[in-house]
XYZ file of C-alpha atoms in Angstrom:
607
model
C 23.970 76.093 -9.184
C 26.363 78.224 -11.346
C 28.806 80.630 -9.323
C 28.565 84.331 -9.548
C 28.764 85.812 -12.570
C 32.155 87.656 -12.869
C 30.435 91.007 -13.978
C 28.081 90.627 -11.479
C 30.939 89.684 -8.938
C 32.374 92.956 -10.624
C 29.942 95.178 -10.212
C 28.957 94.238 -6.793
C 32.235 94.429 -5.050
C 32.836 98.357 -6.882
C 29.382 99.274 -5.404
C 30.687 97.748 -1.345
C 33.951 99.805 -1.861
C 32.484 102.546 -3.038
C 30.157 102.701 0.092
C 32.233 101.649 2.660
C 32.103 104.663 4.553
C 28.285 105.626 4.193
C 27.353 102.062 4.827
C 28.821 102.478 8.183
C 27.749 105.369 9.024
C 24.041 103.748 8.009
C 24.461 100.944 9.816
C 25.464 102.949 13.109
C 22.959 105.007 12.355
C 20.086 102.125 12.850
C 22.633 100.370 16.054
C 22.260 103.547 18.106
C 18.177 103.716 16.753
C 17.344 100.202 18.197
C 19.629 100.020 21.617
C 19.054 104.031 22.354
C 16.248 106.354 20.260
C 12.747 106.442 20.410
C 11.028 103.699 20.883
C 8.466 101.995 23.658
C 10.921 101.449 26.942
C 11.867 105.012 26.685
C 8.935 106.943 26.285
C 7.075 108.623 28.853
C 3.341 107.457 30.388
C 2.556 110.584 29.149
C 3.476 109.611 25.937
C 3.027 105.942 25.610
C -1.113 107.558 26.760
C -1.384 109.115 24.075
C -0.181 106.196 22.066
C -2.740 103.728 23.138
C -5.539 106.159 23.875
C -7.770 105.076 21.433
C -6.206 101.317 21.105
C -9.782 99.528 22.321
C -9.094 95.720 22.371
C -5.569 96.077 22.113
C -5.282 98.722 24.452
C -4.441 96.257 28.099
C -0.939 94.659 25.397
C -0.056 97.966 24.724
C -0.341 99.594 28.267
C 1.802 96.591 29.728
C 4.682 96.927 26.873
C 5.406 92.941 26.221
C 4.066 92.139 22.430
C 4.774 93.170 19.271
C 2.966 96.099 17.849
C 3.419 96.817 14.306
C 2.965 100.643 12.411
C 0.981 100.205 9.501
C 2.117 102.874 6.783
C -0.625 103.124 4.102
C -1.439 104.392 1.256
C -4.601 104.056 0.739
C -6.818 105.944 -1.516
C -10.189 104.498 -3.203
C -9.381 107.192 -6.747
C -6.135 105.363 -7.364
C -6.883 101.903 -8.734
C -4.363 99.852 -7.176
C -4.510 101.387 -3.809
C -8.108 101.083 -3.307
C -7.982 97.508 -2.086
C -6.250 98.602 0.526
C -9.145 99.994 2.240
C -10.053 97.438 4.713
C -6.115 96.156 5.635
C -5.322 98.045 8.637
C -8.836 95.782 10.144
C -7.261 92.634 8.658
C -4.137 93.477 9.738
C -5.007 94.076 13.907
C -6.728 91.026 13.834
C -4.147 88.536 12.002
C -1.606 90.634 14.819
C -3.852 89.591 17.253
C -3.599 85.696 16.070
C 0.452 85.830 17.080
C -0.278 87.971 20.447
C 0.793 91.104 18.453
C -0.615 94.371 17.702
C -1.248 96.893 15.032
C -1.932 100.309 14.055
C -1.884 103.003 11.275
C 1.399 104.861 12.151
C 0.591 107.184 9.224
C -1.213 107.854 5.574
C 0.974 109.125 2.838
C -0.446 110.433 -0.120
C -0.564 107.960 -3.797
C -0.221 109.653 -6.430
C -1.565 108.075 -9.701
C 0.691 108.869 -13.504
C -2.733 107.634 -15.145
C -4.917 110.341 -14.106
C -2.198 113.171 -14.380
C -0.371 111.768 -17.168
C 0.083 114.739 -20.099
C -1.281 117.024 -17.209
C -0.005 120.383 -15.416
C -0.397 117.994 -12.204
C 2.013 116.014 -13.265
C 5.332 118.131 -12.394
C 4.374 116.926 -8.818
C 4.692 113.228 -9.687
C 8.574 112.769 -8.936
C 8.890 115.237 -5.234
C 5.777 113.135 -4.541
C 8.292 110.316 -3.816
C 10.046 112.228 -1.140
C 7.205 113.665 0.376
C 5.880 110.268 0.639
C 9.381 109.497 2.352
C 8.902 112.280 4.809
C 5.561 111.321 5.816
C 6.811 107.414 6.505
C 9.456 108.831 8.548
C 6.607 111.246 10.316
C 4.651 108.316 11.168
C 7.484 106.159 12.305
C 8.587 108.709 14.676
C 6.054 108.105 17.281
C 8.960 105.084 18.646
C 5.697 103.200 19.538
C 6.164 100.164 17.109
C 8.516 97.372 16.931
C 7.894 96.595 13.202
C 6.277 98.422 10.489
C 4.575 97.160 7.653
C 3.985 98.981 4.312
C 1.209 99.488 2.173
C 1.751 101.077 -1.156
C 2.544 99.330 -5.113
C 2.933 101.957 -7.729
C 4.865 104.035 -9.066
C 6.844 106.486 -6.464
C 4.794 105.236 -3.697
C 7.271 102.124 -3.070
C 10.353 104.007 -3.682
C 9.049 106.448 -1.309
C 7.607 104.274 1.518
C 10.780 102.327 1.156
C 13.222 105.177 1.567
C 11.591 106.726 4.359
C 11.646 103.680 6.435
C 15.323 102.740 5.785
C 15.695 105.596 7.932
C 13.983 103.588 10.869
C 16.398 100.747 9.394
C 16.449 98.674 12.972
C 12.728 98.044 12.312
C 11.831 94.777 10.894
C 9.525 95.518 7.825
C 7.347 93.785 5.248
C 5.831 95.447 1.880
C 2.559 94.393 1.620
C 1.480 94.616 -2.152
C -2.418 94.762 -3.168
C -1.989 92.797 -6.607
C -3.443 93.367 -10.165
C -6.969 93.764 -11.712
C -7.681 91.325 -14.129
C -6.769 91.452 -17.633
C -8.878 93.366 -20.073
C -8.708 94.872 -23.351
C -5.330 93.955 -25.169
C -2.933 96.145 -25.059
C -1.887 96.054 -28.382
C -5.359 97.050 -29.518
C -4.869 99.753 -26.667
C -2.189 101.258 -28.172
C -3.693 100.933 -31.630
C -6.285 103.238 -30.830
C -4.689 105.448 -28.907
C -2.171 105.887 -32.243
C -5.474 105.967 -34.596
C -7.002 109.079 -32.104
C -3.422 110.788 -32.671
C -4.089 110.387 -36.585
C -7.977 112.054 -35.856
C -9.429 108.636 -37.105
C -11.258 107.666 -33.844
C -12.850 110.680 -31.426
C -13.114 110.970 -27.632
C -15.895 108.340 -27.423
C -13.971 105.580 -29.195
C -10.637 106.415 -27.141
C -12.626 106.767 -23.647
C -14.352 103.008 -24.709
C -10.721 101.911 -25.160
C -9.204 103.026 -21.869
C -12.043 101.782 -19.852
C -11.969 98.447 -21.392
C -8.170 98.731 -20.586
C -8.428 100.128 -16.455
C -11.307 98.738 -15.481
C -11.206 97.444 -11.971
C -9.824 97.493 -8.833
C -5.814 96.476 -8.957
C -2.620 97.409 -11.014
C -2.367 98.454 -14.343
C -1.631 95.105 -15.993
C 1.286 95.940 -18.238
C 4.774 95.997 -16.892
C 5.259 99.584 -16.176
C 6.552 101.137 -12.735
C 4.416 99.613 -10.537
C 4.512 96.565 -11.582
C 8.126 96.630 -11.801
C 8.511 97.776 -8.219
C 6.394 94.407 -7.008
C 9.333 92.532 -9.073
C 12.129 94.648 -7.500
C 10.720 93.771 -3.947
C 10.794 90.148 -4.680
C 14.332 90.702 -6.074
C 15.436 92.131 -2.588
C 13.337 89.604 -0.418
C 11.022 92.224 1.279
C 7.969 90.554 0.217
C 6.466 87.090 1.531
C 7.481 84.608 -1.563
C 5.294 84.983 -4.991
C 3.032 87.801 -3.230
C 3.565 90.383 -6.452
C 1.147 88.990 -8.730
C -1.960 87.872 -6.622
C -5.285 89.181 -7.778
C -7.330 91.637 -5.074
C -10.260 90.294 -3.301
C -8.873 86.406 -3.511
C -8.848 84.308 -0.572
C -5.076 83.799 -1.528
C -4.103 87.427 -1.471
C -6.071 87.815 2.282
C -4.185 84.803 3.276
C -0.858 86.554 1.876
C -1.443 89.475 4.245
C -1.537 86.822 7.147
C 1.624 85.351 6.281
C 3.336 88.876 6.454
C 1.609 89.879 9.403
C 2.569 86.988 11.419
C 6.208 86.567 9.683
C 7.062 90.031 10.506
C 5.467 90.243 14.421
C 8.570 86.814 14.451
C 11.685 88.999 13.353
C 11.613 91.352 15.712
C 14.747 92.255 18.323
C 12.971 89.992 21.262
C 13.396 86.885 19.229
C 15.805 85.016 18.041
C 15.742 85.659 14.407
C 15.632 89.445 14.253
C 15.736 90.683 10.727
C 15.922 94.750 10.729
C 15.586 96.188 7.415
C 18.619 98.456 7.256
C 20.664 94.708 7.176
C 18.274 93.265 4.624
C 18.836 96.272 2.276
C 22.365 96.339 1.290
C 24.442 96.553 -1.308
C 23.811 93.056 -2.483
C 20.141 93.381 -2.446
C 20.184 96.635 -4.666
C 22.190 94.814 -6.952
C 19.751 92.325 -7.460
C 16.778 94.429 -7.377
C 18.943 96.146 -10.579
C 19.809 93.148 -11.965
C 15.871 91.891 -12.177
C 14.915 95.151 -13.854
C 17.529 94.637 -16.267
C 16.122 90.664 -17.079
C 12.206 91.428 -17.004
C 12.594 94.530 -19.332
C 11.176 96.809 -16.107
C 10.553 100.715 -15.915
C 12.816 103.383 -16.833
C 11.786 105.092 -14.153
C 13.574 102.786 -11.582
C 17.156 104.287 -13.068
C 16.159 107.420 -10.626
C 14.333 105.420 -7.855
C 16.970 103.042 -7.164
C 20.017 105.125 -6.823
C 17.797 107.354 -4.260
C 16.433 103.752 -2.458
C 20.331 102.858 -2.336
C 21.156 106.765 -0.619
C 18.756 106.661 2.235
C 20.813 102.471 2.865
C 24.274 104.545 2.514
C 25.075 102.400 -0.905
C 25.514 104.542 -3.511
C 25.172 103.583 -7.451
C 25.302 105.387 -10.432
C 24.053 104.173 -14.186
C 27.904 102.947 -15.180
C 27.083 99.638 -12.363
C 23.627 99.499 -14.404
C 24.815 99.567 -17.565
C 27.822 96.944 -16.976
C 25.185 94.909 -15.710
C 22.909 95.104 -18.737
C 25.763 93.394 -20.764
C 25.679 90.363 -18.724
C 22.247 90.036 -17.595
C 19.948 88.789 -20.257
C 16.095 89.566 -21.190
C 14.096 86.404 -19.837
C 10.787 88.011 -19.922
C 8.705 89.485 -22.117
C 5.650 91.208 -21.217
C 3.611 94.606 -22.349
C 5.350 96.925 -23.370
C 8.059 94.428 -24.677
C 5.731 92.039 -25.595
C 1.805 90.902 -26.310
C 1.325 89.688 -22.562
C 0.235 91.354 -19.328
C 1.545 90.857 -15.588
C -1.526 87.931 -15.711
C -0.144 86.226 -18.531
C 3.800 86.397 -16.768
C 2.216 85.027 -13.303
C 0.400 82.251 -14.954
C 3.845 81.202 -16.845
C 5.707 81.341 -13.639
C 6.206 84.862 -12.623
C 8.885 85.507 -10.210
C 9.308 82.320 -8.356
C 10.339 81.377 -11.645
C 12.431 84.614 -12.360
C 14.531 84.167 -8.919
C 15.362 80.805 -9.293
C 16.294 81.279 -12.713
C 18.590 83.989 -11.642
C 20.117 82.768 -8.558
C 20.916 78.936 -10.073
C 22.379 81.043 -12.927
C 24.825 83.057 -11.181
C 23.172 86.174 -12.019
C 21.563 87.248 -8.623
C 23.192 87.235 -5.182
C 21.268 84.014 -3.087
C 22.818 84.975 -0.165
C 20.656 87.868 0.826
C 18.865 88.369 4.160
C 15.246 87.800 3.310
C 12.270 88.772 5.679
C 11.631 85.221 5.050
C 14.272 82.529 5.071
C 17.711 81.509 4.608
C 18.168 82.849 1.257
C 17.049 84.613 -1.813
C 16.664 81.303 -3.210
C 13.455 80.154 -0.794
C 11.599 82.885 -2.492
C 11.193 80.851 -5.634
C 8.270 79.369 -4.536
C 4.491 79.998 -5.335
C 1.698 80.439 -2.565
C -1.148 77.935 -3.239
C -3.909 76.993 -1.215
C -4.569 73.873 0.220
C -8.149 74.531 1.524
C -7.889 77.695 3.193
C -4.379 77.347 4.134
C -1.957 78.785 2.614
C 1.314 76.945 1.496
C 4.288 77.241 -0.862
C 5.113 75.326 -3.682
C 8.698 75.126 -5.116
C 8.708 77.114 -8.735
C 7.799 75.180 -12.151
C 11.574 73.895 -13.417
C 10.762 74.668 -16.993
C 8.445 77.879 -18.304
C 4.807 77.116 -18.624
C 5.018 79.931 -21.544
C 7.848 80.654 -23.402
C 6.526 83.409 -25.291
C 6.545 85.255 -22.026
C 9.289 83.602 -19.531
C 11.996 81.823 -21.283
C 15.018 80.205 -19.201
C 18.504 82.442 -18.704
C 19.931 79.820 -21.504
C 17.589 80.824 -24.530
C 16.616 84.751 -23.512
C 14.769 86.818 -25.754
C 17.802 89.215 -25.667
C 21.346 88.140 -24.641
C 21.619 91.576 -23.074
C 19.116 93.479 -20.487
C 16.377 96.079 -21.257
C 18.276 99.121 -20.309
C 21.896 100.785 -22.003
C 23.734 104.157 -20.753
C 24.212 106.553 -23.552
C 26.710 109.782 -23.455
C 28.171 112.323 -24.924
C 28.794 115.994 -25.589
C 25.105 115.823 -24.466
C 25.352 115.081 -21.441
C 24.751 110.826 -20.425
C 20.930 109.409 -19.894
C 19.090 106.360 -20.569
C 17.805 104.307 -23.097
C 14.989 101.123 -22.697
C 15.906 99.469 -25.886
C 13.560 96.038 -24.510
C 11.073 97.144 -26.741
C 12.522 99.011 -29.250
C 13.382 96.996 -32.096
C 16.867 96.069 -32.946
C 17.017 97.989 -36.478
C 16.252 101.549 -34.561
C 18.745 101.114 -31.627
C 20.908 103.699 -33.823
C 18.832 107.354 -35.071
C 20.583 110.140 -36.251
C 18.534 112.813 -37.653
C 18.136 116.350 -37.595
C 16.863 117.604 -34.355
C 13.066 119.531 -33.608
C 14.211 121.354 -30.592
C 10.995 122.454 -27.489
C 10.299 123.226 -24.124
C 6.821 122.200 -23.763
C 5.599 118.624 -24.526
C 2.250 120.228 -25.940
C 4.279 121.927 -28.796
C 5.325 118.772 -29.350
C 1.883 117.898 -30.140
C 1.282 120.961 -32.143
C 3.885 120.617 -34.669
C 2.728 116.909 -34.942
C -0.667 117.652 -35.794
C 0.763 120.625 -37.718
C 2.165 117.964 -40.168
C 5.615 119.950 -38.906
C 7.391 116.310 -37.888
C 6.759 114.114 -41.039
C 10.427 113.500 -42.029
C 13.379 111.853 -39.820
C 13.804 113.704 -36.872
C 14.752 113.590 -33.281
C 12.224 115.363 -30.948
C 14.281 116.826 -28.339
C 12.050 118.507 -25.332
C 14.587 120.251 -22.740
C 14.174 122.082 -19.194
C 12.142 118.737 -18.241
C 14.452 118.284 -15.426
C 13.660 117.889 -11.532
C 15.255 121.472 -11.485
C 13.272 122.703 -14.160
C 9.848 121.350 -13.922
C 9.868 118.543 -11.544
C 10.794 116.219 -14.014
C 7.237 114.972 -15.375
C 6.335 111.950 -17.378
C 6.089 112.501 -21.065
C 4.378 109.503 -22.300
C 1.400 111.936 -24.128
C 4.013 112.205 -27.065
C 3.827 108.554 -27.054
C 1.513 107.495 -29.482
C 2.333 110.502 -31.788
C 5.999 109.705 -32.256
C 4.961 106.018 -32.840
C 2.467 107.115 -35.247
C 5.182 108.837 -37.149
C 7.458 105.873 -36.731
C 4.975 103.834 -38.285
C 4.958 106.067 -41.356
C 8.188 105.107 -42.184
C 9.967 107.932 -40.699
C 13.081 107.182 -38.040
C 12.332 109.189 -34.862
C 13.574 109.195 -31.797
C 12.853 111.376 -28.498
C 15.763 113.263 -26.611
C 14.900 115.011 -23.458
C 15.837 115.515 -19.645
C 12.290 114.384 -18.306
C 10.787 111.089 -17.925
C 8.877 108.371 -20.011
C 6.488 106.542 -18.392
C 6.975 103.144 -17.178
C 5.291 101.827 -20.503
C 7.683 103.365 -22.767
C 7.739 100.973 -25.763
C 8.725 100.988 -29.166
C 10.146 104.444 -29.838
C 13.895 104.961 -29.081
C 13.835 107.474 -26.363
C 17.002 108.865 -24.461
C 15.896 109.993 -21.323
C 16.837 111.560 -18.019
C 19.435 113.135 -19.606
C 21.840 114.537 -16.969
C 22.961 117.796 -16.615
C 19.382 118.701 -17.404
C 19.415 122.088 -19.482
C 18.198 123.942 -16.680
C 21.166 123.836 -14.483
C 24.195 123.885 -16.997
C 23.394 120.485 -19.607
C 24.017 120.570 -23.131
C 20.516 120.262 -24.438
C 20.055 124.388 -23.503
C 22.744 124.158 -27.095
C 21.027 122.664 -29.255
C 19.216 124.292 -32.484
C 16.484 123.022 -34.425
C 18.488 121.306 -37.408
C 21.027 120.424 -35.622
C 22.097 116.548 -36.628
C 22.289 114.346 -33.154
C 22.792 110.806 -33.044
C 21.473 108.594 -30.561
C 22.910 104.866 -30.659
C 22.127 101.907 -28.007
C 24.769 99.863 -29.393
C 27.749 102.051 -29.178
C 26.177 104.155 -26.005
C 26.306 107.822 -27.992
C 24.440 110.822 -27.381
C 26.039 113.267 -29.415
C 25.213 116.835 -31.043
C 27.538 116.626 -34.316
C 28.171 119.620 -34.647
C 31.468 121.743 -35.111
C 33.326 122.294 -32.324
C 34.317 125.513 -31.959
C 30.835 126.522 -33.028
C 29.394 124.148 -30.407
C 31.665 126.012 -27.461
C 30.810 129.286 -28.782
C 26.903 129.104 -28.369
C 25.080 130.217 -26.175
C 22.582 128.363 -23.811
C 18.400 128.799 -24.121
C 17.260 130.826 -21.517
C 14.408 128.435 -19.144
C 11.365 128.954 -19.324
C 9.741 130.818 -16.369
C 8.472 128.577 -13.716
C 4.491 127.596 -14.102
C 2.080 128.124 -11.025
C -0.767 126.254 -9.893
C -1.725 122.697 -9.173
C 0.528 123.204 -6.171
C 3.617 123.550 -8.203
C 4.531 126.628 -6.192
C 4.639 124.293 -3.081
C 7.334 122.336 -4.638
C 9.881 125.111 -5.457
C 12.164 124.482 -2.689
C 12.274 121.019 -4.537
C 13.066 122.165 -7.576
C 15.675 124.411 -6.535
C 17.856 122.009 -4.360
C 16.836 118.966 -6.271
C 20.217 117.083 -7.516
C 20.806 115.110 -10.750
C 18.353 112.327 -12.260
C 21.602 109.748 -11.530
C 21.346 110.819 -7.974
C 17.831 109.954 -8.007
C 16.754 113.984 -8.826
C 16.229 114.681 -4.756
C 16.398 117.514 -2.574
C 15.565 116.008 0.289
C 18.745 113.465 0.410
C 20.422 116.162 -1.467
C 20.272 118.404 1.517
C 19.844 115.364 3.871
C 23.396 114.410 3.294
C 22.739 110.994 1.949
């Protein structure tokens, strides 16, 4: 095994000075939780009751106070895709309790929230806050003090994040994320994309485009290309809050059942009456962020995680900014390659060795810290191992040496890229981020006169319009968590890479979000200050010449100077009602910087 990686050594040690003081005020926070707030010994028979009044079977443990019993946080919804598995775990989940003299129940439901369905959509400004109100409601259910471990249902895109931040807040609990796994693979998505591109162009209609999608999302599971949610599964992994190799487990398998048993009965052993109590606020730290950062960075993961992870870090008191990402993109190299980076799905990246193969990779290269608390073992090391079944019992295998297909998983020593998937660029515009993974090496540098909007569906008009055929940079400002709640714009997707395929050299500049299947379009994103509360973008005028460039990290309006300081900024557009965006204004209003992780609730929180 290789030692530390210098940069990574670097990096690391910046982030532990950095939080030295809100780590320890974290930590105390979870010491006083578990020796002195609200849990079983000091609530009243009034209110321990209530707690078991409608236990049944499990009602006598409860009443007399000596097992385990174990919140269940769910998310469960049978619209969202991935979620709808989850349906019939909180029954698994009491009885596998009740195999280890434990208990369980539902401490809570928080709400899912699926980018598919409101993707391009008014809906869609609720996407990011949904994170934190799924945060609040974790923190809602935990508050009852009636468990002594929780265990978390949830696997896309903000629902993780969320369910994750929410319970570091009940840090002295021992906690497990349960994941659901992917639907099998189904139509390519290659030929996906081609037709979405060929509907852009009006050469397929509705029918063709509907046929597509459906042959695309067609069952119960994940998405199967590496967007956020599947990049969250990895990132869990990464931090050892998962059983070993439970990511990428198809629903409705006798293995992924058997999966929920192991972290049923693993988590009902690390809690404080044992002797091997792991509470989540210790297995969290700064070491564990790093290498949940540092396996986005080599498996070409979501943008989206630049926002989540800095917020994840806040509610642990470790605090990171896109400088510690960035460093560590130059030393952490692109091992996988799947959709959007590449031809193969989260299927095809399982079956080549997925991330038993990814963490042992990492950790005998120096890249990742081994030395992490797990909720399962010694190290981050015993998590490269892949569940098989031996009959119906469940067992772990130690992870294939060598790649079983090296068009999808390639060893740290021959990487597809020597660098990771994400780079920091700044300048007189302000500093965001750029998933170059995909984007191919000749159009990591654009410079072209800028189309400047406020609305993505203008964007769409002057494409159709015939308004964008020519070089150009398609900047779309006041898409900030201040402005709009930050929404996804991965409708313009297929336009820009229609116009990309013409020839032309385009790239996107805005202040929102790309989806977690951003692909081969250079887009600069997040860009922080948005316009809305004081950022550059609010400068810029349509012809201006701006230069985006991965390799040298600009983001610059070249423009003169003194007539750059003399304008004045675009006035935001007025804030849009409906769809329960007015419920969100107190949000918007407080909501701090993308780098921050674009949150009013640990804005205001003081995290």
């Amino acid at each position: 095994m290789m030692p530390l990686n210098p940069i990574v050594a670097k990096v690391t040690d910046r982030i532990i000075a950095r939080s030295a003081q809100s780590r320890a005020a974290y930590l105390d926070l979870i010491a006083r939780a578990r020796d002195a707030g609200v849990n079983r010994d000091v609530l009243s028979c009034g209110n321990l009751a209530h707690g078991f009044a409608a236990a049944g079977e499990d009602k006598i443990a409860l009443r007399t106070g000596h097992s385990t019993n174990i919140g269940v946080i769910t998310a469960y919804n049978d619209m969202l895709s991935a979620h709808q598995p989850y349906g019939r775990y909180p029954e698994q989940i009491k009885i596998f309790a009740r195999e280890v003299g434990a208990t369980a129940q539902v401490a809570g439901g928080v709400p899912a929230m699926c980018d598919g369905v409101t993707q391009g959509q008014a809906s869609m400004e609720l996407s990011l806050f949904s994170r934190d109100t799924i945060a609040m409601g974790t923190a809602v259910g935990l508050s009852h003090g009636m468990y002594e471990a929780a265990l978390l249902l949830g696997i896309c895109d903000k629902i993780v994040p969320g369910l994750l931040i929410g319970s570091l807040r009940f840090g002295h609990l021992p906690t497990i994320l349960v994941p659901a796994g992917q639907m099998a693979t189904g139509l390519a998505n290659k030929e996906k994309q081609r037709i979405r591109q060929l509907y852009a162009e009006g050469k397929v209609g509705r029918d063709e485009l509907l046929a597509s999608e459906s042959a695309s999302y067609h069952s119960a599971g994940t998405c199967t290309f590496y967007g956020t949610a599947n990049s969250n599964q990895m990132m869990m992994e990464m931090m050892g809050l998962h059983m070993p190799g439970a990511s990428f487990v198809q629903p409705g398998t006798k293995l992924r059942q058997e999966l929920t048993r192991a972290a049923v009965h693993r988590v009902a052993q690390i809690t404080w009456d044992g002797d091997d109590y792991r509470p989540l606020g210790h297995c969290v730290d700064e070491k564990a962020i790093v290498n949940a950062i540092v396996g986005l960075l080599a498996t070409g993961g979501s943008t989206n995680h630049v926002i989540h992870l800095p917020a994840i870090a806040r509610a642990a008191g470790v605090q990171i900014d896109w400088d510690d990402m960035d460093e560590l993109s130059r030393a952490v190299p692109l091992i996988a390659s799947i959709y959007p980076n590449g031809s193969g799905d989260v299927n095809g990246f399982a079956d080549a060795g997925g991330m038993p193969y990814v963490i042992r990779e990492l950790v005998e290269s120096g890249l990742a810290h081994g030395d992490i608390r797990t909720v399962y073992g010694a190290s981050l090391l015993e998590g490269a191992q892949q569940p098989v079944l031996d009959g119906d019992l469940l067992r772990w295998d130690p992870a294939p040496r060598g790649t079983l297909n090296p068009a999808m998983l390639r060893p740290v020593s021959e990487p597809f890229q020597p660098e990771g998937g994400l780079r920091l660029v700044r300048g007189n515009l302000g500093r965001g981020t750029i998933k170059v993974s995909a984007v191919d090496r000749s159009r990591w540098t654009i410079e072209a006169p800028c189309r400047v909007f406020s609305d993505q569906n203008d964007v769409l008009k002057a494409f159709k319009a015939g308004e964008l055929e020519r070089d150009v940079i398609v900047v779309v400002r006041f898409q900030g968590p201040a402005a709009n709640g930050m929404p996804e714009l991965h409708k313009l997707t297929p336009s820009l890479g229609v116009l990309q395929d013409r020839g032309f050299r385009v790239a996107l500049v805005t202040d929102g979000r790309m989806s977690g299947a951003s692909g081969k379009v250079p887009a600069a994103i997040h860009v922080s200050p948005e316009a809305k509360k004081g950022g550059a973008l609010a400068l810029l005028k349509d012809g201006d010449i701006v230069r985006v460039c991965a390799d040298s990290g600009e983001l610059v309006a070249l423009v003169d100077e003194a007539e750059w300081a003399a304008r004045e900024p675009a006035v935001a557009p007025e804030e849009a009602m409906g769809v329960g965006r007015e419920l969100f204004a107190m949000m918007r209003h407080f909501a701090d910087p993308a780098e921050r992780g674009g949150s009013a609730m640990l804005a205001l929180g003081g995290l």
